[in-house]
Coordinates of N, CA, C and O in Angstrom, one line a residue:
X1 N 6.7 3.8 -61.2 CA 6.1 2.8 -60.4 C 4.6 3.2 -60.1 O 3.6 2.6 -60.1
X2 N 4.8 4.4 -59.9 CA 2.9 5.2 -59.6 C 1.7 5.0 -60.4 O 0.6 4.9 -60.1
X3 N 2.5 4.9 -62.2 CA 1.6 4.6 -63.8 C 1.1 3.3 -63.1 O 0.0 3.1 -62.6
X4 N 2.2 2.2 -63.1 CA 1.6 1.3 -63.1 C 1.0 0.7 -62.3 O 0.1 -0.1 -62.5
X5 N 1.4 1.1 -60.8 CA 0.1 0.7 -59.8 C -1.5 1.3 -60.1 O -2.5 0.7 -59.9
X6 N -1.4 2.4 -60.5 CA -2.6 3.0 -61.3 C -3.3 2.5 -61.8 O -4.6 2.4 -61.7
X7 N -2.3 1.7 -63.0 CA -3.3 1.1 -63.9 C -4.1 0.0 -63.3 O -5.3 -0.3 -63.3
X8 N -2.9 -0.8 -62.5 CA -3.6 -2.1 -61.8 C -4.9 -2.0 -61.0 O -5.8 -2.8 -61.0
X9 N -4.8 -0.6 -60.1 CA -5.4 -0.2 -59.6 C -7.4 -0.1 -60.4 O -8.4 -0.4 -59.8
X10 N -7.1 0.5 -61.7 CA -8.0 0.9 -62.0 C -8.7 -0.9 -62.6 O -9.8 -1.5 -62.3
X11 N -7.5 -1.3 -63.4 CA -8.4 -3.2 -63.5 C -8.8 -3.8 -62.4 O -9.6 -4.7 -62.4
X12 N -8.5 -3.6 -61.7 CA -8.8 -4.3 -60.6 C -10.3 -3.5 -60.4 O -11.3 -4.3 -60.5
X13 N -10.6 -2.4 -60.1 CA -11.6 -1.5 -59.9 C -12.9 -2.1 -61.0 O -14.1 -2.2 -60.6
X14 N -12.4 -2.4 -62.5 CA -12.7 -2.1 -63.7 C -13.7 -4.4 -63.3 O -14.9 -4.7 -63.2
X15 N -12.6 -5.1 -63.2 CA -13.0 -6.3 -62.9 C -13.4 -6.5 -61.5 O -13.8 -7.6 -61.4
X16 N -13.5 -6.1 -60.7 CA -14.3 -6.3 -59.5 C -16.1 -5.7 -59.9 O -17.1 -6.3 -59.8
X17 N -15.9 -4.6 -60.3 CA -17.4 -4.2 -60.9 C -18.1 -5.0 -62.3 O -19.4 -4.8 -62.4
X18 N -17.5 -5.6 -62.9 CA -17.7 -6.9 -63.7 C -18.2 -7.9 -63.3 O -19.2 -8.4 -63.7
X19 N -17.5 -8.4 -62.2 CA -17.7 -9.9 -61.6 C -19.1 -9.5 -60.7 O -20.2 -10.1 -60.7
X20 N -18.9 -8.4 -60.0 CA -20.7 -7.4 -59.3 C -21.4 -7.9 -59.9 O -21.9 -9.0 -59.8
X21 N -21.5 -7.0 -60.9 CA -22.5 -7.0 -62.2 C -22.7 -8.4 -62.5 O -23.7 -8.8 -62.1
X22 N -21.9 -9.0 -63.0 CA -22.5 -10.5 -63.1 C -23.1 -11.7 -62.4 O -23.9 -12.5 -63.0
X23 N -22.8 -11.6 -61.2 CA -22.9 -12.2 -60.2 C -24.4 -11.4 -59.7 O -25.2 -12.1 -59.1
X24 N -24.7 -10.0 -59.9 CA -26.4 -9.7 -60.4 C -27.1 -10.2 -61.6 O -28.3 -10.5 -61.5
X25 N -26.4 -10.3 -62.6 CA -27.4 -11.2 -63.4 C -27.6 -12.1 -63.2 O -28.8 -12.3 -63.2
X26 N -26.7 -13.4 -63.0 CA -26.7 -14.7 -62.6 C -27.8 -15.1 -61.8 O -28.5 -16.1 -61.9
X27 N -28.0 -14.0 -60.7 CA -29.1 -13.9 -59.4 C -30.3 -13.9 -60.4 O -30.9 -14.9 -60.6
X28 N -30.7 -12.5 -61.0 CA -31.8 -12.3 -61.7 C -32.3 -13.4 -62.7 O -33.5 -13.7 -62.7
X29 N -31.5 -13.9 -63.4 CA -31.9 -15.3 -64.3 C -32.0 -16.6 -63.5 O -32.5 -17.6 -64.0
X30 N -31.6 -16.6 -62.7 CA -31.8 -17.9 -61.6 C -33.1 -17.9 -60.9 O -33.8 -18.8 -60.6
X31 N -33.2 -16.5 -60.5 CA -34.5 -16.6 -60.0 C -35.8 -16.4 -60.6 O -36.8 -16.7 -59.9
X32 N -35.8 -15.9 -61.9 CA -36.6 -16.2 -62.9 C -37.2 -17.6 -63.2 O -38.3 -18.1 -63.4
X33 N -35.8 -18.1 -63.3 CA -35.6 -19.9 -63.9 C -36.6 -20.7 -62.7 O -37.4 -21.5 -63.1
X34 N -36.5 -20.4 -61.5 CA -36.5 -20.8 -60.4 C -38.1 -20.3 -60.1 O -38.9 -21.1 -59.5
X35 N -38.5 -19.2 -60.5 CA -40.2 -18.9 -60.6 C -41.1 -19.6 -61.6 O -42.3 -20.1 -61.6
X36 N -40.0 -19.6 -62.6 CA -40.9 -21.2 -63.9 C -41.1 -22.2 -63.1 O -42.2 -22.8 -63.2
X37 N -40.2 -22.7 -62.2 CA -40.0 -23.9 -62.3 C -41.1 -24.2 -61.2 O -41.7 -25.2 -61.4
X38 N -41.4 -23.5 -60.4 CA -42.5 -23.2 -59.1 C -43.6 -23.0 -59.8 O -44.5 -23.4 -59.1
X39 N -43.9 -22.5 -60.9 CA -44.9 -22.7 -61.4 C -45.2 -24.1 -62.0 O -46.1 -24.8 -61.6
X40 N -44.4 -24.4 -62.9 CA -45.0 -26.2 -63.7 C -45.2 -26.6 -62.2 O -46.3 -27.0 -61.9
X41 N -44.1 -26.4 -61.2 CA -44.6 -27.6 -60.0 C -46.0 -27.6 -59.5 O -46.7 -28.6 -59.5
X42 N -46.3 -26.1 -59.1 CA -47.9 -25.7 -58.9 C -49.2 -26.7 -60.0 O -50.2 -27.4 -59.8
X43 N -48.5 -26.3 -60.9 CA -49.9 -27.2 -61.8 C -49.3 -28.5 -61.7 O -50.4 -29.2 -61.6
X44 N -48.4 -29.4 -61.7 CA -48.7 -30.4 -61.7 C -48.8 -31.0 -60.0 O -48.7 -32.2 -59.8
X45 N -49.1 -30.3 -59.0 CA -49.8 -30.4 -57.8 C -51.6 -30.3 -57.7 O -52.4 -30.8 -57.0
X46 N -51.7 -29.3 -59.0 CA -53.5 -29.2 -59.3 C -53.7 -30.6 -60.0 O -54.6 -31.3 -59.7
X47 N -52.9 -30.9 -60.9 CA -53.2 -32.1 -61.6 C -53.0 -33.7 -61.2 O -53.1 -34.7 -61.9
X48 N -52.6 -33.6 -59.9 CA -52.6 -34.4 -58.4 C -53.6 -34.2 -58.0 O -53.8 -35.3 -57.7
X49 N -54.2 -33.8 -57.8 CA -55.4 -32.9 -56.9 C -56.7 -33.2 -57.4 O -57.8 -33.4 -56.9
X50 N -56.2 -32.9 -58.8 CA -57.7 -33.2 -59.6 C -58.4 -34.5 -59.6 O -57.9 -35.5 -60.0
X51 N -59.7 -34.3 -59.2 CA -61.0 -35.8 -58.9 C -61.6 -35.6 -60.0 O -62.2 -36.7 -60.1
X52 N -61.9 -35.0 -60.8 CA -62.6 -35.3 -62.2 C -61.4 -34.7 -63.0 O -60.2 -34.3 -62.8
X53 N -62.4 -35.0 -64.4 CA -61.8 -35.1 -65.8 C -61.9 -33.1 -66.2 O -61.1 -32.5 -66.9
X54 N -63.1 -32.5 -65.4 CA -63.2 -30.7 -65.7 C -62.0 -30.7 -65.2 O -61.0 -30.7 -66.0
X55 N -61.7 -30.8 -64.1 CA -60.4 -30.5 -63.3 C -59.2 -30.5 -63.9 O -58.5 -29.5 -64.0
X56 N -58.7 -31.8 -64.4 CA -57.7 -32.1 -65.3 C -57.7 -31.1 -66.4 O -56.7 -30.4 -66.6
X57 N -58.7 -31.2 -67.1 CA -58.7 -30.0 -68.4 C -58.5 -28.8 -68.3 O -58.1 -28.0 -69.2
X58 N -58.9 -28.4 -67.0 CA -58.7 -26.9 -66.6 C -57.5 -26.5 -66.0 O -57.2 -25.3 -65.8
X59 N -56.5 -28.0 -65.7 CA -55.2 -27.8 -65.3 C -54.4 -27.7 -66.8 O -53.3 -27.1 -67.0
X60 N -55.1 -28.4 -67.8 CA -54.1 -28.7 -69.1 C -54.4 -27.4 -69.7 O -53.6 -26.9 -70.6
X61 N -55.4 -26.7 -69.5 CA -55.4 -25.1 -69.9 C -54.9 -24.6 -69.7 O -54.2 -24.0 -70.6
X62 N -54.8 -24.3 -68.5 CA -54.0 -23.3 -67.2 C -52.5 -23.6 -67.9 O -52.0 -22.5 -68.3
X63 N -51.8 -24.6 -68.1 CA -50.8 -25.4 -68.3 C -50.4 -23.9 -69.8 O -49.9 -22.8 -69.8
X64 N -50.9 -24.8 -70.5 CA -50.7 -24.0 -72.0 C -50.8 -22.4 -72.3 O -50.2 -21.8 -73.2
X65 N -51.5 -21.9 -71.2 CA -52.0 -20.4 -70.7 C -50.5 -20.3 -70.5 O -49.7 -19.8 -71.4
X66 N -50.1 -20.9 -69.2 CA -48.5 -20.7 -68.7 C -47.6 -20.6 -69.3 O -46.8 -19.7 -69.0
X67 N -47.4 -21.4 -70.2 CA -46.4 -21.5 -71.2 C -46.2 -20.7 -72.0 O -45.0 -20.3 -72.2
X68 N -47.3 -20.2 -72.6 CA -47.5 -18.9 -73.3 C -46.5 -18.1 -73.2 O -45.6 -17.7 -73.9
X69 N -46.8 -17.9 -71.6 CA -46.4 -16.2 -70.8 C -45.1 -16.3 -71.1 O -44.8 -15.2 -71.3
X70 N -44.1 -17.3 -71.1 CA -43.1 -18.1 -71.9 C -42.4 -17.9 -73.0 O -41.2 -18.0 -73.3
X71 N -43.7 -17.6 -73.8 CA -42.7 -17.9 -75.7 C -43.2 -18.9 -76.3 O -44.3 -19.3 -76.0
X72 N -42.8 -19.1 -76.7 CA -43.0 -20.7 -78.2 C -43.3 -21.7 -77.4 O -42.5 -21.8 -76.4
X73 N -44.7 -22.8 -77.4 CA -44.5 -23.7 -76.5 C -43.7 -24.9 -77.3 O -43.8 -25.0 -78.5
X74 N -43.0 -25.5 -76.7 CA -41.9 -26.7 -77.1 C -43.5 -27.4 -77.7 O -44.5 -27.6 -77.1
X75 N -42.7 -27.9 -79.5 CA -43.7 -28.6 -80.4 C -44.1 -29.8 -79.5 O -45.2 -29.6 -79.0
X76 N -43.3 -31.0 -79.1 CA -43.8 -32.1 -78.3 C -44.7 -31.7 -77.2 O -45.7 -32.4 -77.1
X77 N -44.7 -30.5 -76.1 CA -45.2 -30.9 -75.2 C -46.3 -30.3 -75.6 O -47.2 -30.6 -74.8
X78 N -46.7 -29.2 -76.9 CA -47.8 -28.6 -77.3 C -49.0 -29.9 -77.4 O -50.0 -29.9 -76.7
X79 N -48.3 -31.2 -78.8 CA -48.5 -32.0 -79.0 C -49.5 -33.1 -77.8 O -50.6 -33.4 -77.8
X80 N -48.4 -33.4 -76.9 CA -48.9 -33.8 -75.8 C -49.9 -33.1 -74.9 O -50.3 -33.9 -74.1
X81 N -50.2 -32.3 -74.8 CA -51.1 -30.9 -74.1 C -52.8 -31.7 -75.0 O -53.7 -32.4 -74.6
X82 N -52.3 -31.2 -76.1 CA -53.6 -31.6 -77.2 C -54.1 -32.9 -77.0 O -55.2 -33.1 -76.5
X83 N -53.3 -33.9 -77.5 CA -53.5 -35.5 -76.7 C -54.3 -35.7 -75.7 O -55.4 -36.2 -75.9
X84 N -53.6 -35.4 -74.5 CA -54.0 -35.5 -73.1 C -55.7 -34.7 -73.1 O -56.6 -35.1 -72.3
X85 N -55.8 -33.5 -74.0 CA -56.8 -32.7 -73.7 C -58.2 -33.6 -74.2 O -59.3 -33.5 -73.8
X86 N -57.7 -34.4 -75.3 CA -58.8 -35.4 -76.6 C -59.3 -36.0 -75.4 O -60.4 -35.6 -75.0
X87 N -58.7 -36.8 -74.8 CA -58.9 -37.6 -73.9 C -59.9 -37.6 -73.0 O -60.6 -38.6 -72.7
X88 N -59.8 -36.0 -72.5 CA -60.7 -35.5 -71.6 C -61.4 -34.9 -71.6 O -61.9 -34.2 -70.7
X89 N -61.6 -34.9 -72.8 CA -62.7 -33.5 -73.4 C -63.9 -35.0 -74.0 O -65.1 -34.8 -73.9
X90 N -63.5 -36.5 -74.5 CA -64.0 -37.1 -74.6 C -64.9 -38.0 -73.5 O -65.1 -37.6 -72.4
X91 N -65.3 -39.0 -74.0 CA -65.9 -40.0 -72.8 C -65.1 -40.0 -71.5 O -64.5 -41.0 -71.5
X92 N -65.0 -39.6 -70.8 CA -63.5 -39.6 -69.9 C -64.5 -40.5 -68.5 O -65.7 -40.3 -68.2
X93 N -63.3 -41.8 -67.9 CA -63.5 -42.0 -67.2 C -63.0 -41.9 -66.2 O -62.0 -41.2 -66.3
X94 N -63.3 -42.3 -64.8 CA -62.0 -42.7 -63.9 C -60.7 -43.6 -63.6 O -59.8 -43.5 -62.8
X95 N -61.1 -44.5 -64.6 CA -59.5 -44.6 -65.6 C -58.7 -43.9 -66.5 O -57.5 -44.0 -66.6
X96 N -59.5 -43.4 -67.1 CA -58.9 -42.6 -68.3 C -57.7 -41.0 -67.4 O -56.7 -40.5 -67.8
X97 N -58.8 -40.8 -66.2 CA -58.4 -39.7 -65.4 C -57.1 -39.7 -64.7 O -56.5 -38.7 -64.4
X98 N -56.8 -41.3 -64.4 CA -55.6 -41.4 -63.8 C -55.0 -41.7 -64.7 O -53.8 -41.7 -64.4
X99 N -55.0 -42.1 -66.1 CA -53.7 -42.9 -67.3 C -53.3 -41.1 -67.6 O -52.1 -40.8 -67.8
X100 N -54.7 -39.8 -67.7 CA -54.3 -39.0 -67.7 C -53.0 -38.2 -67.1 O -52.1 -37.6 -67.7
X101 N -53.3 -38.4 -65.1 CA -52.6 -37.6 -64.6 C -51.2 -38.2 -64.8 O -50.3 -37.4 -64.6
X102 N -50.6 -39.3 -65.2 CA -49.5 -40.4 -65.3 C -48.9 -39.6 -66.6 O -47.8 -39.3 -66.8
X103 N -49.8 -39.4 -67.4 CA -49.1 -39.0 -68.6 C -48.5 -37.9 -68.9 O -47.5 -37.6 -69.6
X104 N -49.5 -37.0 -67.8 CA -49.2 -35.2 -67.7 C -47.3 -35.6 -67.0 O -46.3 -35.2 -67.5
X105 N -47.5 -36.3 -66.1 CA -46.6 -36.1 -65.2 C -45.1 -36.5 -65.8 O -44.1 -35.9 -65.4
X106 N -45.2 -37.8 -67.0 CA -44.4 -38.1 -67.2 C -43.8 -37.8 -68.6 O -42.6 -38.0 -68.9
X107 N -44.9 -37.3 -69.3 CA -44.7 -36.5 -70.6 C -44.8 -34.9 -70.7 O -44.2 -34.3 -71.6
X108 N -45.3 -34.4 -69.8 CA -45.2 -32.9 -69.8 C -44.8 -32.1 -68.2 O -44.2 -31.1 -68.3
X109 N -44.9 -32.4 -67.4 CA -44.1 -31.9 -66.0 C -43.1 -32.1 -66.0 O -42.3 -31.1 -65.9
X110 N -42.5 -33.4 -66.0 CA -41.0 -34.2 -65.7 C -39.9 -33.2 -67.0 O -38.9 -32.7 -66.6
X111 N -40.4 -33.1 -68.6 CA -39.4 -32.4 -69.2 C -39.5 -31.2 -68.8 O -38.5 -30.6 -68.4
X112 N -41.0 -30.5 -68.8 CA -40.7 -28.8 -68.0 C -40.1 -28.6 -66.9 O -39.4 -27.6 -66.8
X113 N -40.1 -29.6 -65.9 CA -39.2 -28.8 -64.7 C -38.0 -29.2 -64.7 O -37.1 -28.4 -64.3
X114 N -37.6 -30.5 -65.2 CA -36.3 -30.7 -65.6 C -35.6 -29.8 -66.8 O -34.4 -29.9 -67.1
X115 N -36.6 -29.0 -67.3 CA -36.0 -28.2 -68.0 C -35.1 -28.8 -69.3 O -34.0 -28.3 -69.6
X116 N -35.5 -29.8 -70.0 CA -35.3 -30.5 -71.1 C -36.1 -30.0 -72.4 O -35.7 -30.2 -73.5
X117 N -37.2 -29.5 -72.1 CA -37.7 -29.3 -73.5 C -38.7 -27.7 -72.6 O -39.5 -27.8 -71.8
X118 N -38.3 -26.5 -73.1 CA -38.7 -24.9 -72.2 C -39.3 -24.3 -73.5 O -38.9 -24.5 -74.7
X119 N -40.4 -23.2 -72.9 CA -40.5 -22.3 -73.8 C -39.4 -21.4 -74.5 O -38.4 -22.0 -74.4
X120 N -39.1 -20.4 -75.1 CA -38.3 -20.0 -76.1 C -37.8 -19.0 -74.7 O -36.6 -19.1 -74.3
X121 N -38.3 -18.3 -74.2 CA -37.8 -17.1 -73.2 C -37.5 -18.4 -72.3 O -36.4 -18.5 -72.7
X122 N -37.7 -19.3 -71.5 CA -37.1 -20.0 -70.6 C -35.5 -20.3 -71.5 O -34.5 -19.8 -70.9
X123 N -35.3 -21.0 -72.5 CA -34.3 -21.2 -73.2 C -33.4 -20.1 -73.3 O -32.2 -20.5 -73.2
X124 N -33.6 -18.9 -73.6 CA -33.0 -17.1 -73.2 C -32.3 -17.3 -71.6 O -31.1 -17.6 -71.4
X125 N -33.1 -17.1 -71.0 CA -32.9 -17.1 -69.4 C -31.5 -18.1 -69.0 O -30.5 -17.8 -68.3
X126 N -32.0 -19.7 -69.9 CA -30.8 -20.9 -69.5 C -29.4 -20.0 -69.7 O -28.5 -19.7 -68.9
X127 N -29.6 -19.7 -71.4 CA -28.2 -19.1 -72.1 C -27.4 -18.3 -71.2 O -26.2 -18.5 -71.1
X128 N -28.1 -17.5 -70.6 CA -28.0 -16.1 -70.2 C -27.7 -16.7 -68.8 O -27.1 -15.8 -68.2
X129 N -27.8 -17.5 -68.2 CA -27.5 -17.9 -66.6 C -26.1 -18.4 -67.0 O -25.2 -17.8 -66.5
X130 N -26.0 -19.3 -67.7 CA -24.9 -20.5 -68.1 C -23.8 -19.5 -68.7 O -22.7 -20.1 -68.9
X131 N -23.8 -18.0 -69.1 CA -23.1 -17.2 -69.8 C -22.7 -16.6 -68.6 O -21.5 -16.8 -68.4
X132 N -23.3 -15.9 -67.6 CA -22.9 -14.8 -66.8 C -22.6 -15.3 -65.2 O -22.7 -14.5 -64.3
X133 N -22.4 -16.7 -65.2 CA -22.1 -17.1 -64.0 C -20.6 -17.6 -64.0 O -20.0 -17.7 -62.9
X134 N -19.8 -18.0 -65.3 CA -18.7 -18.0 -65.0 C -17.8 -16.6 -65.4 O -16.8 -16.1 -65.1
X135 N -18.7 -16.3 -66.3 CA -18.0 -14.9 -66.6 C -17.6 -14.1 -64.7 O -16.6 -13.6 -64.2
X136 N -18.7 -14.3 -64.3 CA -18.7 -13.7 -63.2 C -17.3 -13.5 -62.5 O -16.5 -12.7 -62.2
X137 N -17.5 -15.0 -62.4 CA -16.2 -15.9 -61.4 C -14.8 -15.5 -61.9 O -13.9 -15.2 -61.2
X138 N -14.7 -15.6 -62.8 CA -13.4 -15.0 -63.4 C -13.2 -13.6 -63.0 O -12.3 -13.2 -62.3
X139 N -14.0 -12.9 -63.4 CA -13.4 -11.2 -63.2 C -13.7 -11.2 -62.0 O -13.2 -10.2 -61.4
X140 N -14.2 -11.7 -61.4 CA -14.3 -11.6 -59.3 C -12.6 -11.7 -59.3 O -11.9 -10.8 -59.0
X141 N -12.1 -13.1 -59.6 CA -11.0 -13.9 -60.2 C -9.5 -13.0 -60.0 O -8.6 -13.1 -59.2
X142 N -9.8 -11.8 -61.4 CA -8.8 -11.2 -61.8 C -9.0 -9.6 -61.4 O -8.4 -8.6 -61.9
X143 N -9.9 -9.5 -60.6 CA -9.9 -8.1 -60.0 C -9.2 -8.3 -58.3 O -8.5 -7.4 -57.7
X144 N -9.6 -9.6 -57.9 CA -9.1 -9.5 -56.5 C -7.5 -9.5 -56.5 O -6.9 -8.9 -55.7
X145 N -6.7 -10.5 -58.0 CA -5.8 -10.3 -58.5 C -5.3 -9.2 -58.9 O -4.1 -8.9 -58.8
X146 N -5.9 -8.7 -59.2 CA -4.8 -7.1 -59.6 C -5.1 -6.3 -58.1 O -4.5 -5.2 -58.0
X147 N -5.5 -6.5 -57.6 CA -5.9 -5.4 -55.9 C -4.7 -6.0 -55.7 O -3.6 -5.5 -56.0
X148 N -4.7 -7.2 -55.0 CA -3.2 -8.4 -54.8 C -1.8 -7.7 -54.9 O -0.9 -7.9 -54.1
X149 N -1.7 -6.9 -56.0 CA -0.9 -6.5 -56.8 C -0.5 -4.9 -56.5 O 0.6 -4.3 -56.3
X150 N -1.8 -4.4 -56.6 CA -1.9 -3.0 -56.1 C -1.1 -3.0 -54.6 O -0.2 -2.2 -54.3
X151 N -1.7 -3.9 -53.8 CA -1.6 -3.7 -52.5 C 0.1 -4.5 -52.2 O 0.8 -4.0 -51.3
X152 N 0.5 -5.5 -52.8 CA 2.0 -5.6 -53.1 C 2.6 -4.7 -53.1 O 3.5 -4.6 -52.3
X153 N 2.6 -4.1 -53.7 CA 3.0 -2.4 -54.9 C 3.5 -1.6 -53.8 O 4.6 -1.0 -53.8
X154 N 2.2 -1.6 -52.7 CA 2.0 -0.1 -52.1 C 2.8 -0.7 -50.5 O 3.3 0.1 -49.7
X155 N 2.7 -1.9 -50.3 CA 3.9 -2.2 -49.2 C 5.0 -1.7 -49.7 O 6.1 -1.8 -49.1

């Protein structure tokens, strides 16, 4: 009877330090995710903000700078980046400035923070959140279960 509370003893030990551990990564990739995402918000608050067309361009810079830091920028919103940039790099008016901020917002903020179309290391981060948060939950799961067991045992 002693082997096998032992052993229980030690899975239990073995999956409670699992489900720890996971439930730290989960944290670390969430708050990562969660630092991107305060960022797109940041610039598309400058690109609210902006009263000229320098302004706008130096947010759609700043933008692509960001993404960088990132990985691979997603082909469409590259695409769109360039677009929006023609625009303003051209005759730009105070029409053109608001069809701009409308576009940023609805073609390049709205998929980055919704997180529909991410740089290549944001896409890592998702995998890696969405992997180690139920893993977590389970061996949290089956370690409090074998303690359960242990502590049955030992009444």
């Amino acid at each position: 009877m002693g082997q096998e509370v032992a052993v229980f003893a030690v899975l239990s030990i073995l999956f409670l330090g699992l489900g720890v551990y996971g439930l730290q990564k989960d944290d670390y990739y969430s708050s990562e995710i969660s630092k991107y995402r305060n960022g797109i918000d940041d610039l598309n608050s400058r690109m609210v903000a902006a009263k000229t067309c320098s302004e706008a361009l130096k947010v759609i810079e700043d933008t692509e700078k960001y993404l960088s830091k990132y990985g691979n920028v997603p082909q469409g919103i590259a695409l769109e980046l360039d677009r929006l940039k023609a625009v303003l790099e051209g005759d730009c008016s105070n029409k053109d400035l608001a069809t701009v901020k409308l576009e940023y917002y609805k073609n390049v903020f709205k998929p980055l923070y919704n997180l529909n179309e991410v740089p290549s290391r944001v896409s890592y981060l998702l995998r890696e959140d969405h992997k180690w948060y139920p893993l977590s939950g389970i061996s949290l799961a089956l370690g409090v279960a074998f303690l359960l067991i242990v502590i049955v045992a030992l009444v």
